């Protein structure tokens, strides 16, 4: 499929060379500069930089941009992956399982992912300039006010909602259809946030059904998160706006960017001072010094891996592997994610026009020429945040994502999610060719915690990711309530006009249970599990008095000088939302903290 689309676009491109088409504009940017105007170096030009940043996701790209605003500082950004390519710019195109993905997998699960191949759920992670924002679903959703107030209550000074809101606003450049809650939004930042030009009847029906059930259509990044909304996406001009596209298209002579450079270790001296990094490129090992700081922005899986390989981690685990302990710390713990149930499928008595989701030549042509239509959108086309009866405070505890088409209409999607052949053949294969829509749902305040450990001392070996999904039964109970809410959406008058009905083939392994009973859903949830891949928390922020904290409220690694972590791993608790938005905010704030601390 991927190759077909690629060829199709190339052909379209040649046909339309004379017209000022969307795809031509894309390609011209690409071929003129090879990396969308991002200057990269083969190798670092100097032996020492003021700051060395590891990883070019939303954490690293943002910090690289902001620190290089100071012309007196030399910055080096090291990224293991390559620059993104032209296909990554197309919102509908999936780079999962490509060279732009680290292709991690969770360890086989006991309480989740039971209907997946090898009882495991895949854990994609971006390996590219732009990091995971090069392959993600592009939904921009920040978090609830209370999330950050709780961070602050835990002793993280500076992180209350009131204090971090300016950084959310600073990071973004909003250009959205109504409703837009202006005082909360930014217009001058680097990160473009827009709605997809792709509109579908199913999306309209979803928003209408929300109104019918008593929910407003809201700007969920404003005052009120609870409600139904068109997805706000990190995109611009019909293309993906990754972290690198947003923040690294600045040609500053004091910022060197080196790709395909995998950092293998932070260099730390006997006085616990981080003075540089070791990295590998083309099988050669290099060492570069940092005059001021080393900044780890390698993401939730690789940042703890690097910390542990550098001697910062749980003493017993490092001892096991023969790694010299520099600092005993709870690195790799507190792993949390938005676990999800992706097994709900609804049938309608409509033609595929209802979804406007066919990958036809017309759709490709429409995108190639006008930058609109099916290929200008990602499948999470609308979202809803709501409170179930289990909600403990003002925050919504469930998120619903509308999908224009279930797995029967896109087997590739099911395979990339890891659904086993047996489950697919039983549940979705019999309805191939029929028009379906789906709701994916996730408990927003997931309580189950996992852990990351090292498989070996070799940087090339994937760490062991024990996600421990659905370990806490309360996560399952919130999902059961979420399913009832999703069924109410399907049963709304709006969806009944389209003859919407729940696909009622039982999921293998759950056949003994009465369909649509709570116990049936509990079983189904543990079978057709996924996550939104919002892994976070593995280098948790907290004050020195918190024994679980790895970094302090200024993101400095406790007990080490010259080393900070700036990425999704520092989040102490999972926010209600999608994590890239919060990661950009964290990095904007961190850049200011760094500037302040070196002012004197
Ligand atoms: C399939 C999928 C869909 C998602 N959908 C959404 C969504 O719709 N909305 C949303 O907000 N979030 C989404 N996310 C999550 C979001 O993209 C991440 O939370 C976010 O990108 C985390 O940012 P980060 O800076 O912490 O790490 P990353 O973005 O993962 O960046 C880390 C970077 O460091 C590099 N790196 C790692 N190790 C090394 C090393 N040793 N040396 C050099 N470089 C290294 C990596 O290659 C990578 O480029 C999704 C994630 C996935 C996988
Ligand atoms: C989007 O398109 C407009 C009009 O063609 C152009 O001026 C602008 O630079 C584009 N923005 C980005 C970020 O590519
Ligand atoms: C690196 O080494 C491996 C094994 O020794 C080899 O297969 C690979 O081609 C080398 N890569 C480069 C870029 O030289
Ligand atoms: C592109 O947009 C124009 C103006 O809306 C429309 O007339 C035309 O049919 C579109 N082209 C394609 C291929 O969809
Ligand atoms: C679903 O609708 C029924 C009937 O209106 C209502 O009693 C129930 O509370 C709703 N459930 C959820 C989870 O919204
Ligand atoms: C779909 O079903 C609804 C409800 O039964 C009915 O009103 C509608 O006419 C049907 N539409 C089509 C196209 O069959």
Tab-separated table of C-alpha atoms in Angstrom, residues 345-562:
chain	number	residue	atom	x	y	z
A	345	UNK	CA	-16.755	-1.646	15.520
A	346	UNK	CA	-20.023	-0.117	14.288
A	347	UNK	CA	-21.744	-1.017	11.017
A	348	UNK	CA	-23.832	1.507	9.056
A	349	UNK	CA	-26.237	1.182	6.150
A	350	UNK	CA	-24.362	3.848	4.190
A	351	UNK	CA	-21.978	3.841	1.255
A	352	UNK	CA	-18.274	4.593	1.786
A	353	UNK	CA	-19.048	8.256	1.113
A	354	UNK	CA	-20.097	8.351	4.771
A	355	UNK	CA	-16.414	8.001	5.689
A	356	UNK	CA	-14.865	9.776	2.690
A	357	UNK	CA	-11.989	7.485	3.540
A	358	UNK	CA	-11.353	5.544	0.358
A	359	UNK	CA	-7.776	5.445	-0.874
A	360	UNK	CA	-8.867	5.980	-4.452
A	361	UNK	CA	-6.864	7.550	-7.289
A	362	UNK	CA	-9.245	10.523	-7.032
A	363	UNK	CA	-8.312	10.986	-3.379
A	364	UNK	CA	-4.626	10.901	-4.276
A	365	UNK	CA	-5.211	13.386	-7.088
A	366	UNK	CA	-7.148	15.690	-4.808
A	367	UNK	CA	-4.300	15.667	-2.312
A	368	UNK	CA	-1.615	16.043	-4.956
A	369	UNK	CA	-3.284	19.050	-6.516
A	370	UNK	CA	-5.138	20.776	-3.711
A	371	UNK	CA	-3.569	19.352	-0.530
A	372	UNK	CA	-7.037	18.400	0.730
A	373	UNK	CA	-9.193	15.304	1.141
A	374	UNK	CA	-8.530	11.931	2.706
A	375	UNK	CA	-4.729	12.161	2.542
A	376	UNK	CA	-4.694	15.495	4.383
A	377	UNK	CA	-6.005	13.863	7.558
A	378	UNK	CA	-5.049	11.267	10.117
A	379	UNK	CA	-7.554	8.693	11.319
A	380	UNK	CA	-8.148	10.258	14.751
A	381	UNK	CA	-10.477	12.731	13.087
A	382	UNK	CA	-12.511	13.828	16.084
A	383	UNK	CA	-12.195	13.417	19.841
A	384	UNK	CA	-14.315	13.563	22.964
A	385	UNK	CA	-13.270	13.956	26.589
A	386	UNK	CA	-15.787	12.885	29.225
A	387	UNK	CA	-16.157	11.872	32.845
A	388	UNK	CA	-17.364	8.393	33.712
A	389	UNK	CA	-18.971	7.503	37.036
A	390	UNK	CA	-15.474	6.561	38.220
A	391	UNK	CA	-14.075	10.086	37.790
A	392	UNK	CA	-12.411	11.217	41.021
A	393	UNK	CA	-12.052	14.942	40.382
A	394	UNK	CA	-12.928	17.623	37.837
A	395	UNK	CA	-10.825	15.957	35.140
A	396	UNK	CA	-12.294	13.881	32.342
A	397	UNK	CA	-11.190	10.289	32.883
A	398	UNK	CA	-11.929	8.926	29.416
A	399	UNK	CA	-11.015	10.004	25.899
A	400	UNK	CA	-12.862	8.739	22.827
A	401	UNK	CA	-11.357	8.949	19.374
A	402	UNK	CA	-13.476	8.690	16.253
A	403	UNK	CA	-12.031	6.510	13.491
A	404	UNK	CA	-13.443	6.763	9.965
A	405	UNK	CA	-13.333	3.024	9.323
A	406	UNK	CA	-12.637	-0.030	11.504
A	407	UNK	CA	-10.048	-2.757	10.833
A	408	UNK	CA	-12.261	-4.558	8.295
A	409	UNK	CA	-11.680	-1.589	5.997
A	410	UNK	CA	-7.943	-1.347	6.597
A	411	UNK	CA	-6.213	-4.618	7.427
A	412	UNK	CA	-2.802	-2.880	7.389
A	413	UNK	CA	-3.854	-0.819	10.372
A	414	UNK	CA	-4.848	-3.937	12.311
A	415	UNK	CA	-1.566	-5.639	11.469
A	416	UNK	CA	0.495	-2.602	12.477
A	417	UNK	CA	-1.402	-2.649	15.782
A	418	UNK	CA	-0.395	-6.297	16.221
A	419	UNK	CA	-3.852	-7.911	16.035
A	420	UNK	CA	-3.381	-11.669	15.640
A	421	UNK	CA	-4.478	-13.415	12.475
A	422	UNK	CA	-6.896	-15.562	14.486
A	423	UNK	CA	-8.673	-12.574	16.004
A	424	UNK	CA	-8.758	-10.669	12.718
A	425	UNK	CA	-10.126	-13.645	10.787
A	426	UNK	CA	-12.851	-14.233	13.342
A	427	UNK	CA	-13.982	-10.662	13.990
A	428	UNK	CA	-13.176	-8.437	11.013
A	429	UNK	CA	-12.583	-10.667	8.009
A	430	UNK	CA	-16.267	-11.704	7.722
A	431	UNK	CA	-17.307	-8.050	7.350
A	432	UNK	CA	-14.622	-7.004	4.874
A	433	UNK	CA	-16.236	-4.777	2.252
A	434	UNK	CA	-18.858	-3.420	4.651
A	435	UNK	CA	-18.869	0.194	5.805
A	436	UNK	CA	-17.872	0.607	9.444
A	437	UNK	CA	-16.746	3.269	11.832
A	438	UNK	CA	-15.035	2.878	15.175
A	439	UNK	CA	-14.370	4.510	18.509
A	440	UNK	CA	-11.065	3.958	20.273
A	441	UNK	CA	-11.056	4.795	23.937
A	442	UNK	CA	-8.521	5.335	26.646
A	443	UNK	CA	-8.650	5.909	30.411
A	444	UNK	CA	-6.875	9.218	30.792
A	445	UNK	CA	-5.646	8.772	34.343
A	446	UNK	CA	-4.315	5.255	33.828
A	447	UNK	CA	-2.988	3.817	37.085
A	448	UNK	CA	-1.017	0.769	35.907
A	449	UNK	CA	2.719	1.325	36.000
A	450	UNK	CA	5.446	-0.501	34.120
A	451	UNK	CA	9.212	-0.402	34.054
A	452	UNK	CA	12.098	-0.196	31.595
A	453	UNK	CA	15.318	-2.112	32.213
A	454	UNK	CA	18.418	-2.810	30.170
A	455	UNK	CA	18.645	-5.998	28.151
A	456	UNK	CA	22.422	-5.638	27.930
A	457	UNK	CA	25.145	-3.020	28.054
A	458	UNK	CA	25.041	-2.713	24.259
A	459	UNK	CA	23.316	0.497	23.092
A	460	UNK	CA	22.078	-1.350	20.008
A	461	UNK	CA	19.989	-3.812	22.067
A	462	UNK	CA	16.409	-2.735	22.656
A	463	UNK	CA	15.697	-2.131	26.344
A	464	UNK	CA	13.198	-4.419	28.071
A	465	UNK	CA	9.857	-2.619	28.177
A	466	UNK	CA	7.569	-4.173	30.723
A	467	UNK	CA	4.483	-2.058	30.177
A	468	UNK	CA	2.328	-3.932	32.705
A	469	UNK	CA	-0.795	-2.699	30.934
A	470	UNK	CA	-4.152	-3.015	32.746
A	471	UNK	CA	-2.415	-4.296	35.853
A	472	UNK	CA	-4.633	-2.019	37.933
A	473	UNK	CA	-8.253	-3.202	37.466
A	474	UNK	CA	-9.544	0.362	37.784
A	475	UNK	CA	-8.167	1.038	34.278
A	476	UNK	CA	-10.412	-1.755	32.975
A	477	UNK	CA	-13.449	-0.429	34.858
A	478	UNK	CA	-13.063	3.061	33.388
A	479	UNK	CA	-12.883	1.464	29.935
A	480	UNK	CA	-16.063	-0.552	30.563
A	481	UNK	CA	-17.886	2.712	31.349
A	482	UNK	CA	-16.292	4.325	28.309
A	483	UNK	CA	-17.666	1.548	26.120
A	484	UNK	CA	-21.172	2.211	27.443
A	485	UNK	CA	-20.733	5.855	26.551
A	486	UNK	CA	-19.535	4.905	23.048
A	487	UNK	CA	-22.605	2.659	22.633
A	488	UNK	CA	-24.790	5.610	23.588
A	489	UNK	CA	-23.150	7.615	20.812
A	490	UNK	CA	-23.973	4.883	18.306
A	491	UNK	CA	-27.517	4.718	19.654
A	492	UNK	CA	-28.063	8.477	19.394
A	493	UNK	CA	-30.745	9.587	16.940
A	494	UNK	CA	-28.011	11.071	14.803
A	495	UNK	CA	-26.231	7.768	14.285
A	496	UNK	CA	-29.504	5.840	14.096
A	497	UNK	CA	-30.325	7.791	10.950
A	498	UNK	CA	-27.388	5.951	9.406
A	499	UNK	CA	-28.516	2.623	10.815
A	500	UNK	CA	-25.491	2.407	13.138
A	501	UNK	CA	-25.235	-0.874	15.051
A	502	UNK	CA	-22.571	-2.575	17.101
A	503	UNK	CA	-20.748	-5.417	15.342
A	504	UNK	CA	-21.553	-8.322	17.645
A	505	UNK	CA	-19.126	-11.093	16.741
A	506	UNK	CA	-17.473	-12.219	19.945
A	507	UNK	CA	-13.749	-11.809	20.285
A	508	UNK	CA	-11.932	-15.186	20.468
A	509	UNK	CA	-11.235	-16.109	24.073
A	510	UNK	CA	-14.346	-14.278	25.276
A	511	UNK	CA	-16.938	-16.576	23.645
A	512	UNK	CA	-18.133	-18.050	26.939
A	513	UNK	CA	-19.313	-14.668	28.188
A	514	UNK	CA	-22.628	-13.033	27.406
A	515	UNK	CA	-22.142	-10.497	24.630
A	516	UNK	CA	-22.308	-6.882	25.841
A	517	UNK	CA	-22.165	-7.851	29.528
A	518	UNK	CA	-19.589	-6.069	31.681
A	519	UNK	CA	-17.604	-9.288	31.970
A	520	UNK	CA	-17.597	-9.684	28.212
A	521	UNK	CA	-16.156	-6.185	27.833
A	522	UNK	CA	-13.560	-6.820	30.545
A	523	UNK	CA	-12.393	-9.821	28.558
A	524	UNK	CA	-12.492	-7.948	25.238
A	525	UNK	CA	-10.490	-5.053	26.704
A	526	UNK	CA	-7.741	-7.399	27.864
A	527	UNK	CA	-7.698	-8.989	24.423
A	528	UNK	CA	-7.836	-6.204	21.832
A	529	UNK	CA	-5.613	-3.788	23.708
A	530	UNK	CA	-3.471	-0.994	22.371
A	531	UNK	CA	-1.967	2.133	23.746
A	532	UNK	CA	-1.921	5.646	22.335
A	533	UNK	CA	1.882	5.349	22.658
A	534	UNK	CA	2.022	8.119	25.206
A	535	UNK	CA	4.757	6.436	27.215
A	536	UNK	CA	6.046	8.812	29.897
A	537	UNK	CA	7.485	9.080	33.382
A	538	UNK	CA	10.693	7.003	33.286
A	539	UNK	CA	12.901	9.814	34.585
A	540	UNK	CA	10.346	11.389	36.844
A	541	UNK	CA	10.565	14.984	38.043
A	542	UNK	CA	10.335	15.651	41.769
A	543	UNK	CA	12.039	17.473	44.627
A	544	UNK	CA	15.076	15.968	46.386
A	545	UNK	CA	12.762	14.723	49.139
A	546	UNK	CA	10.988	12.423	46.660
A	547	UNK	CA	12.938	9.145	46.523
A	548	UNK	CA	11.319	8.251	43.169
A	549	UNK	CA	12.448	11.467	41.468
A	550	UNK	CA	15.249	11.315	38.893
A	551	UNK	CA	15.307	15.008	37.933
A	552	UNK	CA	14.583	18.100	40.009
A	553	UNK	CA	11.924	20.724	39.139
A	554	UNK	CA	14.505	22.411	36.871
A	555	UNK	CA	14.997	19.064	35.122
A	556	UNK	CA	18.597	18.626	36.397
A	557	UNK	CA	19.458	15.025	37.192
A	558	UNK	CA	19.621	14.731	40.981
A	559	UNK	CA	23.189	14.260	42.144
A	560	UNK	CA	24.855	15.045	38.787
A	561	UNK	CA	26.077	18.416	37.574
A	562	UNK	CA	25.703	19.497	33.944
